[in-house]
mmCIF file of C-alpha atoms in Angstrom:
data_model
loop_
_atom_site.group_PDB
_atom_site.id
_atom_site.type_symbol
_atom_site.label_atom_id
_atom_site.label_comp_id
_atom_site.label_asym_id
_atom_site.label_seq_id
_atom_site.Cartn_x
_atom_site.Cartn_y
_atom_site.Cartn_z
ATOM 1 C CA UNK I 609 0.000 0.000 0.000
ATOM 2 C CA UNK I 610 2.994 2.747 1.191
ATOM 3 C CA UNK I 611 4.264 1.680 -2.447
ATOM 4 C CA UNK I 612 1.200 2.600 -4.292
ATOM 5 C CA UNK I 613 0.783 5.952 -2.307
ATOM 6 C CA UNK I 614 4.636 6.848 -3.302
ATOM 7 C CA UNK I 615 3.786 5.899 -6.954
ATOM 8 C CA UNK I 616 0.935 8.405 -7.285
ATOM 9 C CA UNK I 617 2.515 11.044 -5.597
ATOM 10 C CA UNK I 618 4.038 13.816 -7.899
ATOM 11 C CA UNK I 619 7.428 15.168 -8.070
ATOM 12 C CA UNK I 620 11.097 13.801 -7.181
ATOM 13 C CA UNK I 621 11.520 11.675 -3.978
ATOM 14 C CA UNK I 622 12.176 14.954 -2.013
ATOM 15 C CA UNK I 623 8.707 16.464 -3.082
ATOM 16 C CA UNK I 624 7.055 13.295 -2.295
ATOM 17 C CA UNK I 625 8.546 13.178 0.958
ATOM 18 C CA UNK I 626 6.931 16.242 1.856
ATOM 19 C CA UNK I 627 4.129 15.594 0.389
ATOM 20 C CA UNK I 628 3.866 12.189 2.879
ATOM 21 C CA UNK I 629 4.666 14.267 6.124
ATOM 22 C CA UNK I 630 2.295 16.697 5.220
ATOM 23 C CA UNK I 631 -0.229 14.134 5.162
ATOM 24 C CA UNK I 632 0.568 12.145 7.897
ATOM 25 C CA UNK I 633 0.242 15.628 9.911
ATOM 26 C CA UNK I 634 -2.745 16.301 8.498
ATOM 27 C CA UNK I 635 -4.195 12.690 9.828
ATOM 28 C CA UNK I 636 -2.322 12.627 12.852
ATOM 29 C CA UNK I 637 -4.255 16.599 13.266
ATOM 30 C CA UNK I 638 -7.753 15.521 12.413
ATOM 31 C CA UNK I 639 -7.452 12.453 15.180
ATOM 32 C CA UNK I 640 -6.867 14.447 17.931
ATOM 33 C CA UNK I 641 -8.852 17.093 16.894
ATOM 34 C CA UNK I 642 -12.220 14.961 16.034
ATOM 35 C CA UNK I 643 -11.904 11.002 16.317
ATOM 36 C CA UNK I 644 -10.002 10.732 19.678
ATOM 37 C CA UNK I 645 -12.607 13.701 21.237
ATOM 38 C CA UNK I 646 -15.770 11.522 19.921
ATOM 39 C CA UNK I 647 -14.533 8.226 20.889
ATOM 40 C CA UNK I 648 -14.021 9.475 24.385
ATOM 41 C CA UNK I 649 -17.358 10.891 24.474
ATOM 42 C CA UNK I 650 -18.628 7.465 23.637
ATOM 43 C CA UNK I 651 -16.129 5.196 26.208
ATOM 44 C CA UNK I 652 -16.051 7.718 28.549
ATOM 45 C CA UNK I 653 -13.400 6.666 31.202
ATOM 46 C CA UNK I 654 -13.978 8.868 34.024
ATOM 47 C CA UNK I 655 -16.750 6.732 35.066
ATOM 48 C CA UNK I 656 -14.218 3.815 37.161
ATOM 49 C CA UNK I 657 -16.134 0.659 38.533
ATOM 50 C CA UNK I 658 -13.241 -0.155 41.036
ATOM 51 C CA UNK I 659 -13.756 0.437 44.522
ATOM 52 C CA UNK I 660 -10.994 2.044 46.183
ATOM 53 C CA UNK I 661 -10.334 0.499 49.727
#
Protein backbone atom coordinates (compact mmCIF):
# COMPACT_ATOMS: atom_id res chain seq x y z
CA UNK A 1 0.00 0.00 0.00
CA UNK A 2 2.99 2.75 1.19
CA UNK A 3 4.26 1.68 -2.45
CA UNK A 4 1.20 2.60 -4.29
CA UNK A 5 0.78 5.95 -2.31
CA UNK A 6 4.64 6.85 -3.30
CA UNK A 7 3.79 5.90 -6.95
CA UNK A 8 0.93 8.41 -7.29
CA UNK A 9 2.51 11.04 -5.60
CA UNK A 10 4.04 13.82 -7.90
CA UNK A 11 7.43 15.17 -8.07
CA UNK A 12 11.10 13.80 -7.18
CA UNK A 13 11.52 11.68 -3.98
CA UNK A 14 12.18 14.95 -2.01
CA UNK A 15 8.71 16.46 -3.08
CA UNK A 16 7.06 13.29 -2.30
CA UNK A 17 8.55 13.18 0.96
CA UNK A 18 6.93 16.24 1.86
CA UNK A 19 4.13 15.59 0.39
CA UNK A 20 3.87 12.19 2.88
CA UNK A 21 4.67 14.27 6.12
CA UNK A 22 2.30 16.70 5.22
CA UNK A 23 -0.23 14.13 5.16
CA UNK A 24 0.57 12.14 7.90
CA UNK A 25 0.24 15.63 9.91
CA UNK A 26 -2.74 16.30 8.50
CA UNK A 27 -4.20 12.69 9.83
CA UNK A 28 -2.32 12.63 12.85
CA UNK A 29 -4.26 16.60 13.27
CA UNK A 30 -7.75 15.52 12.41
CA UNK A 31 -7.45 12.45 15.18
CA UNK A 32 -6.87 14.45 17.93
CA UNK A 33 -8.85 17.09 16.89
CA UNK A 34 -12.22 14.96 16.03
CA UNK A 35 -11.90 11.00 16.32
CA UNK A 36 -10.00 10.73 19.68
CA UNK A 37 -12.61 13.70 21.24
CA UNK A 38 -15.77 11.52 19.92
CA UNK A 39 -14.53 8.23 20.89
CA UNK A 40 -14.02 9.48 24.39
CA UNK A 41 -17.36 10.89 24.47
CA UNK A 42 -18.63 7.46 23.64
CA UNK A 43 -16.13 5.20 26.21
CA UNK A 44 -16.05 7.72 28.55
CA UNK A 45 -13.40 6.67 31.20
CA UNK A 46 -13.98 8.87 34.02
CA UNK A 47 -16.75 6.73 35.07
CA UNK A 48 -14.22 3.81 37.16
CA UNK A 49 -16.13 0.66 38.53
CA UNK A 50 -13.24 -0.16 41.04
CA UNK A 51 -13.76 0.44 44.52
CA UNK A 52 -10.99 2.04 46.18
CA UNK A 53 -10.33 0.50 49.73
Amino acid sequence: MYGALWRVLPGPWWVRLLLLLILIAAAVYALFTWAFPWVDGILNPINVTVDQS
